[in-house]
Coordinates of C-alpha atoms in Angstrom, one line a residue:
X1 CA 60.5 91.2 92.6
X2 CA 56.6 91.6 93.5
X3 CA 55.7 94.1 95.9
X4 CA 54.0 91.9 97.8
X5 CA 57.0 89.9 98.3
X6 CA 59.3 92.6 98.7
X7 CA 56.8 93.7 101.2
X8 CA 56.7 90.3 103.5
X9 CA 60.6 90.5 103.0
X10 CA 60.7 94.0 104.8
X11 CA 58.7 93.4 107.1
X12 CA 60.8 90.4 107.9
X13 CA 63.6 92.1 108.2
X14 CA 62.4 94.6 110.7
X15 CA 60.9 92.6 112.8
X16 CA 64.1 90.4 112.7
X17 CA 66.4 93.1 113.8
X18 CA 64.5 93.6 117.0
X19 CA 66.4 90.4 118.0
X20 CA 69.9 91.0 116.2
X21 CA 72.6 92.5 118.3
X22 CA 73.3 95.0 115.6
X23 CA 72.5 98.7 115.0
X24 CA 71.4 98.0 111.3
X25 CA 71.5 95.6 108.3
X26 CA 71.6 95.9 104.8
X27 CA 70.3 92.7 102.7
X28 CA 70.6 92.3 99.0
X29 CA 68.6 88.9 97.5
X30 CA 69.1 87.3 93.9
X31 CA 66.4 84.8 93.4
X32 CA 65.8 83.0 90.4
X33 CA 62.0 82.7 91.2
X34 CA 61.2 85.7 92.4
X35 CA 63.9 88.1 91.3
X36 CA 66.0 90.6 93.0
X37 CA 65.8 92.8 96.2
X38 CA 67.9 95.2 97.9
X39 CA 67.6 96.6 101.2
X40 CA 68.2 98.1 104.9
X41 CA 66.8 97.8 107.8
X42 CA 67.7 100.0 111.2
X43 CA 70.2 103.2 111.9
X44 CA 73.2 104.8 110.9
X45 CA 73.7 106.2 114.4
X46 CA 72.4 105.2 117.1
X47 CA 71.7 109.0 118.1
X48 CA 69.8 110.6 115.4
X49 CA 68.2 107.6 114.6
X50 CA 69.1 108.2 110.7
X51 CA 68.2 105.8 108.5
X52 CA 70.6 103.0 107.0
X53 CA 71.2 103.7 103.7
X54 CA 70.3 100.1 101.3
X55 CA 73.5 100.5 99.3
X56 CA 76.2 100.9 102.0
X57 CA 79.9 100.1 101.9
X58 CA 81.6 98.2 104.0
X59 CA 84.6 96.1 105.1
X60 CA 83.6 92.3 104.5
X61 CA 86.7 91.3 106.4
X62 CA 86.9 87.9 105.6
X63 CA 84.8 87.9 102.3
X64 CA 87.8 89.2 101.0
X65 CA 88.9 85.3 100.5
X66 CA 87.3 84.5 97.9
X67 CA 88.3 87.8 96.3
X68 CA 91.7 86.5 96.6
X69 CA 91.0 82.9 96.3
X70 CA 89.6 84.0 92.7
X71 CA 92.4 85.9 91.4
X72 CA 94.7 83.2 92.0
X73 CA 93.1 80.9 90.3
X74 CA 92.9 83.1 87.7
X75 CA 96.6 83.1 87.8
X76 CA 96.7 78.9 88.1
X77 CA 95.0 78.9 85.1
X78 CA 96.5 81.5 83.1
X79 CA 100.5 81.1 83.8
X80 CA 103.0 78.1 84.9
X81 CA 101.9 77.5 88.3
X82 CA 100.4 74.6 90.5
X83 CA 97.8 74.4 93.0
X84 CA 100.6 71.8 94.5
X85 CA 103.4 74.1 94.5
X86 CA 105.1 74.7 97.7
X87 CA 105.0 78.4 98.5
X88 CA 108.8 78.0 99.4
X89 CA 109.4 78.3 95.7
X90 CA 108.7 81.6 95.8
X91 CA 109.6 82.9 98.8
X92 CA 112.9 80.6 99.7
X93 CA 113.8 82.4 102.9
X94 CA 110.7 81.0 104.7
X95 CA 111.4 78.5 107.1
X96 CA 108.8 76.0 105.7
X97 CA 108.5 72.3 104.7
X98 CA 107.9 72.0 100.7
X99 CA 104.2 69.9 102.2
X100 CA 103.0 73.5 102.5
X101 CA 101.3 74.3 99.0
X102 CA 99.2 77.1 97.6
X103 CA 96.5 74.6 97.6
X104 CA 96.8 73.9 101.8
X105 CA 97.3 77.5 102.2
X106 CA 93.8 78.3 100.8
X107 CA 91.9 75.6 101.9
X108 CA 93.5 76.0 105.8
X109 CA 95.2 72.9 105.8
X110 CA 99.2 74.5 105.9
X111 CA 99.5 74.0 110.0
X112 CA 101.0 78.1 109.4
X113 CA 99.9 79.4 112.6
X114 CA 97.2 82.5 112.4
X115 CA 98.4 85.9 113.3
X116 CA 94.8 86.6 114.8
X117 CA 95.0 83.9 117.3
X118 CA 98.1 85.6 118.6
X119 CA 97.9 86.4 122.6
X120 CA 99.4 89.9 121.5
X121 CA 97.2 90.5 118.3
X122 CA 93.9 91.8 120.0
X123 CA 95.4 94.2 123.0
X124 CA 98.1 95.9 119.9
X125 CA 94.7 96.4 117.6
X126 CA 92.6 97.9 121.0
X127 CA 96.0 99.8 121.9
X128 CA 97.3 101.4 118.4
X129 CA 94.0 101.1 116.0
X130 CA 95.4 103.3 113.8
X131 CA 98.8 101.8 113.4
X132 CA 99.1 98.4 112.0
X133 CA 101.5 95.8 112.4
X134 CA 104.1 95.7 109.6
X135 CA 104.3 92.4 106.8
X136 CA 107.5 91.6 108.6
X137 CA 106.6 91.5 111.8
X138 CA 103.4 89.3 111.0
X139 CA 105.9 87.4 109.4
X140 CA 108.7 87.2 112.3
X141 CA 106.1 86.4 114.6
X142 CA 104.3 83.6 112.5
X143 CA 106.8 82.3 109.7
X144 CA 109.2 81.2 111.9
X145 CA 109.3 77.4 111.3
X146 CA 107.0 76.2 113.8
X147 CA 103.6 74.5 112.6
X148 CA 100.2 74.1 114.6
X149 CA 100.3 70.8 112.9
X150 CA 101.6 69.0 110.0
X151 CA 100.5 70.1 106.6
X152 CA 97.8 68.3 105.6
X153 CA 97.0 66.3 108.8
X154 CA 94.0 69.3 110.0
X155 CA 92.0 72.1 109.3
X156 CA 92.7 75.4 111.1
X157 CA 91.6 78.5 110.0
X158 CA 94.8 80.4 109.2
X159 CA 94.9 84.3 108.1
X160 CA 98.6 84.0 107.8
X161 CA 98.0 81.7 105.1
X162 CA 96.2 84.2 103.2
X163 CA 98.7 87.1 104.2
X164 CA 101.1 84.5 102.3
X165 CA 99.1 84.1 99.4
X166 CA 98.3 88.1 98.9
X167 CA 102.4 88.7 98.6
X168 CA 102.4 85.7 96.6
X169 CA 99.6 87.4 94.0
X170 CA 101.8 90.9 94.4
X171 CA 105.0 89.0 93.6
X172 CA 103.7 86.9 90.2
X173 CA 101.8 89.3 89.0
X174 CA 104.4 92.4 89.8
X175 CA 101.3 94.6 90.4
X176 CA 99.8 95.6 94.4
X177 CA 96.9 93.6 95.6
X178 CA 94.5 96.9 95.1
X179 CA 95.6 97.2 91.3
X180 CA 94.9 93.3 90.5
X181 CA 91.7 92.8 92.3
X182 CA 90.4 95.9 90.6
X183 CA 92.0 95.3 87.3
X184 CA 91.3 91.6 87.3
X185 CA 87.7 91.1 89.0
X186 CA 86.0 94.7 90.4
X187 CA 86.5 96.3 86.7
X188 CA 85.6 93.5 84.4
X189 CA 82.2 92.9 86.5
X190 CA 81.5 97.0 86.8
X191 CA 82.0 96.9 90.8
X192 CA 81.8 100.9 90.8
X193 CA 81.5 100.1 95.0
X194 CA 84.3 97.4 95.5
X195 CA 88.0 98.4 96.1
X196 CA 90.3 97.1 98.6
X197 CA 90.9 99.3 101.3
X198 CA 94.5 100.7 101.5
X199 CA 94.0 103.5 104.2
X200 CA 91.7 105.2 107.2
X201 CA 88.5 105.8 105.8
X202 CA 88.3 109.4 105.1
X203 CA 83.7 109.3 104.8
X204 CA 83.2 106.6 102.5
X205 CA 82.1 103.6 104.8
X206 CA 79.2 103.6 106.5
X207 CA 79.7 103.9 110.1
X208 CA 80.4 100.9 112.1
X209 CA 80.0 100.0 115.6
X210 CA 82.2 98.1 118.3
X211 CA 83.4 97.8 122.0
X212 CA 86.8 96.2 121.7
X213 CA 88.8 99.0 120.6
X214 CA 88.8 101.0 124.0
X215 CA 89.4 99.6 127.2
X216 CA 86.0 101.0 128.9
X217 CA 84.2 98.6 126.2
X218 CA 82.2 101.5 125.3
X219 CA 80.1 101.0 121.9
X220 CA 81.5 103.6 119.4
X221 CA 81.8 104.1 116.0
X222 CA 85.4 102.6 114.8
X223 CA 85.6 103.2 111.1
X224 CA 87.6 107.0 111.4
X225 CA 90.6 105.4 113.6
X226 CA 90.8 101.6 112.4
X227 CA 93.4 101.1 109.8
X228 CA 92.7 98.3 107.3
X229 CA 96.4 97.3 107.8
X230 CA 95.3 94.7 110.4
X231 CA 93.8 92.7 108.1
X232 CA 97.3 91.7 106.7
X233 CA 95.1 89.4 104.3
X234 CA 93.6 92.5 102.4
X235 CA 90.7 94.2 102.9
X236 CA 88.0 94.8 100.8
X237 CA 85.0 97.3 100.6
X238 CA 81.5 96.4 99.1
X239 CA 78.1 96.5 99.1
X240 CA 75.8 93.4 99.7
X241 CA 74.7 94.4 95.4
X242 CA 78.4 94.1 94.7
X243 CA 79.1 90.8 96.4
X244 CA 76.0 89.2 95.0
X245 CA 77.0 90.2 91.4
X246 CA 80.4 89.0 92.3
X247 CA 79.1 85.6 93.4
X248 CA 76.7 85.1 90.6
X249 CA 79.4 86.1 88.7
X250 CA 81.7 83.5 89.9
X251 CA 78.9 80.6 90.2
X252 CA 78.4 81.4 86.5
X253 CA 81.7 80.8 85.3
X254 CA 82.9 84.3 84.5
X255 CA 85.7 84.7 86.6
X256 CA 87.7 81.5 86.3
X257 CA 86.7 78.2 84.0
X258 CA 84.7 75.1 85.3
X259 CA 88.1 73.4 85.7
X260 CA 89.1 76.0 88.3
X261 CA 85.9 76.1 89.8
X262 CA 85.9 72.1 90.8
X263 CA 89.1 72.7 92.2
X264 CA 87.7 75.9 94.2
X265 CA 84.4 74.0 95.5
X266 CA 86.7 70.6 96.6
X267 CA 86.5 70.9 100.4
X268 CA 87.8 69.4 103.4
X269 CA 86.0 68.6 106.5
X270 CA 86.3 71.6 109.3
X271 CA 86.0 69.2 111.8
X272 CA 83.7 71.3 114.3
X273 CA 80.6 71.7 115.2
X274 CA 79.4 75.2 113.8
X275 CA 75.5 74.9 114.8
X276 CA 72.0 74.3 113.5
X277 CA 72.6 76.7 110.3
X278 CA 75.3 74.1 109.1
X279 CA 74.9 70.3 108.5
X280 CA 78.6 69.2 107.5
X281 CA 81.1 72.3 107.7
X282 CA 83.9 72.6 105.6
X283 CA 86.2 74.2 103.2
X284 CA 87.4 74.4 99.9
X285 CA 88.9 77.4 98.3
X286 CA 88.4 80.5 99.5
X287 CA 84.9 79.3 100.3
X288 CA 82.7 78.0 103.2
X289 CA 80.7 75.2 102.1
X290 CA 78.2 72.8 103.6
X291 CA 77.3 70.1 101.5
X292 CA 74.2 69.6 103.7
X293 CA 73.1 72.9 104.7
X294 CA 69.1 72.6 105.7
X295 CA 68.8 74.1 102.6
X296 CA 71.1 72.0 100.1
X297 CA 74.7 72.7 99.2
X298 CA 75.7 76.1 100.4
X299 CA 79.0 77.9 99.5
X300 CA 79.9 81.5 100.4
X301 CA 82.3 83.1 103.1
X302 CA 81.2 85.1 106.1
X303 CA 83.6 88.4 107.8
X304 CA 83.9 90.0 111.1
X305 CA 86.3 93.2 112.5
X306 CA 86.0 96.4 113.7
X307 CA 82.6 98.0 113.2
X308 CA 81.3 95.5 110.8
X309 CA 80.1 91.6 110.5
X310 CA 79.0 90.0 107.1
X311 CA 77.8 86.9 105.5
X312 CA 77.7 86.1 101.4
X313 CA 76.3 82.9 100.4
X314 CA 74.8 80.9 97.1
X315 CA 72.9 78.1 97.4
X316 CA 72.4 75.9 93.7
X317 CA 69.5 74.3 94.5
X318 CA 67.6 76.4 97.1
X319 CA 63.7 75.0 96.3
X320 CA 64.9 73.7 93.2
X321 CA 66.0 77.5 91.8
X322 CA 69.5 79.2 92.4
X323 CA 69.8 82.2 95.0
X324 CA 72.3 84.1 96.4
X325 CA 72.7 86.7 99.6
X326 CA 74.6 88.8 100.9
X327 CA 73.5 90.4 104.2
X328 CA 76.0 92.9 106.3
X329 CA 76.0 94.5 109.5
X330 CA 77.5 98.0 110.7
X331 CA 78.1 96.4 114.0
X332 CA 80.9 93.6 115.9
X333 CA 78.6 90.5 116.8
X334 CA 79.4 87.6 118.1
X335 CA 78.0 85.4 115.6
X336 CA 77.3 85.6 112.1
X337 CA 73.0 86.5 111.5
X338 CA 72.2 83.3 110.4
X339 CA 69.1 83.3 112.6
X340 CA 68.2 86.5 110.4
X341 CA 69.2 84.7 107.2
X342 CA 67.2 82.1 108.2
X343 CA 64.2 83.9 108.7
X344 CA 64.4 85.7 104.8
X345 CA 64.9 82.4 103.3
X346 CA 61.6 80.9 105.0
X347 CA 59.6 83.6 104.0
X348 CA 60.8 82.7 100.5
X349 CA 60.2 79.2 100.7
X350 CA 56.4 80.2 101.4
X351 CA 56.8 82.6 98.2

């Protein structure tokens, strides 16, 4: 990228974070125009005042979707199994209709009720951080036969659906989540960064800010004493460089074929209004996707937990030339920073 471009972009970004409720930001840009740019913005700690490092890891939280969204399509594509399978073929003991498919699992159309939205789930994450729920208790207290709706009929956003779908990947492909995401996606594209978390980071995450986890609501760092366990929908680590490859990867065609990919990027309607950054929310595979985002079709997948929040996206035809961003935060917000994203993509539409 030109340094006078890279330049207006910094200086965008600075100024932009004076009106983010976030500590720091790292950004990482692919444009087909103008090339590539990585960067940070902000602090590490709030104390020192220490710089934020441009090449950061970090929990995406719910990027991790498309990680797994991906690898089972892989499978699909690869071995004897349907989109339209009912998950009850392989795991007969669950209480479920055969209307719940792998396909209504990944797009958040199963009616499986979330574990997250559970009255209980919150205060047990502020109470025991570093001691996760257990797969069958998420299971006992979710899987027990009773839908938020009938499969099909609505869209909810279901992480239990996803939790399914992980032990589903585990169970076909006899290996743990960690080894086939790494085997299977973070090797092949040279993701030196990307692994899925199994444990209490021991100094490899950048440090990452929240109230929610003491009672007092006192901003601290999180990241030594949260256990990635919560996320029973796997959890993985990355930088804003390593999502971007991953997406221009995907978008490319070199993670799963064009077939798989239609079938990834066929959405259904959220039916919500999610704001001025979207113009028709919805949902395919793994993916967020607005088919009339201000700034054309936009697919990607945005995270939030403990410490962090994150946003990915590509956009096709963004002023007639592809571009993708990733831009992640090392602190809880309320909102994804689409404002933020919003104003890195006009200075670029001047460029």
């Amino acid at each position: 990228m030109k340094a006078d471009l890279a330049k207006a972009l910094q200086e965008q970004l600075n100024q932009s974070l004076l009106f983010a409720s976030c500590l720091g930001i790292n950004v990482t840009i692919n444009d087909d125009k103008n090339g590539f740019w990585s960067s940070a913005s902000g602090y590490i700690d709030p104390g020192t005042k220490a710089p934020l490092p441009v090449d950061g890891q970090f929990y995406i939280y719910s990027i991790t979707k498309t990680f797994t969204a991906v690898r089972l399509l892989q499978i699909v594509a690869r071995n004897n199994v349907s989109l339209d399978d009912p998950i009850i073929n392989w795991f007969p003991d669950l209480p479920f209709p055969s209307t719940i498919t792998l396909r209504r699992l990944l797009n958040h159309t199963s009616g499986v009720p979330s574990y997250t939205s559970l009255n209980a789930y919150m205060p047990a994450v502020q109470q025991n951080p570093s001691d996760p729920w257990k797969y069958e208790q998420v299971e006992k207290l979710t899987c027990h036969g009773e839908l938020d709706f009938d499969p099909g009929s609505r869209w909810s956003y279901s992480n239990t659906g996803y939790m399914l779908l992980l032990k589903l990947i585990e169970r076909i492909t006899g290996r743990t989540f960690a080894e086939t995401v790494r085997e299977s996606l973070v090797d092949p594209l040279e993701l030196s960064r990307t692994y899925v978390a199994e444990d209490i980071d021991r100094g490899h995450l950048v440090p990452g800010y929240c109230r929610y986890l003491n009672e007092k609501c006192v901003m601290e760092n999180v990241i030594s004493r949260y256990h990635p366990g919560w996320c029973a929908t796997g959890l993985v680590v990355s930088t804003t460089r390593e999502i971007v490859q991953f997406y221009d990867a995907l978008f490319s065609g070199k993670l799963i074929g064009l077939k798989m990919l239609d079938e990834m990027l066929t959405c259904v309607s959220i039916g919500e209004d999610a704001g001025r950054f979207f113009g028709k929310p919805s949902y395919g595979l793994g993916l967020m996707i607005d088919p009339e985002s201000p700034y054309g079709e936009c697919f990607g997948h945005g995270g939030d937990g403990p410490g962090y929040n994150t946003w990915a996206m590509y956009l096709p035809n963004f002023n007639g030339r592809k571009l993708t961003l990733a831009v992640f935060c090392n602190t809880s917000m309320a909102g994804h920073p689409f404002d933020l994203v919003n104003d890195l993509l006009d200075v670029l539409e001047k460029a």
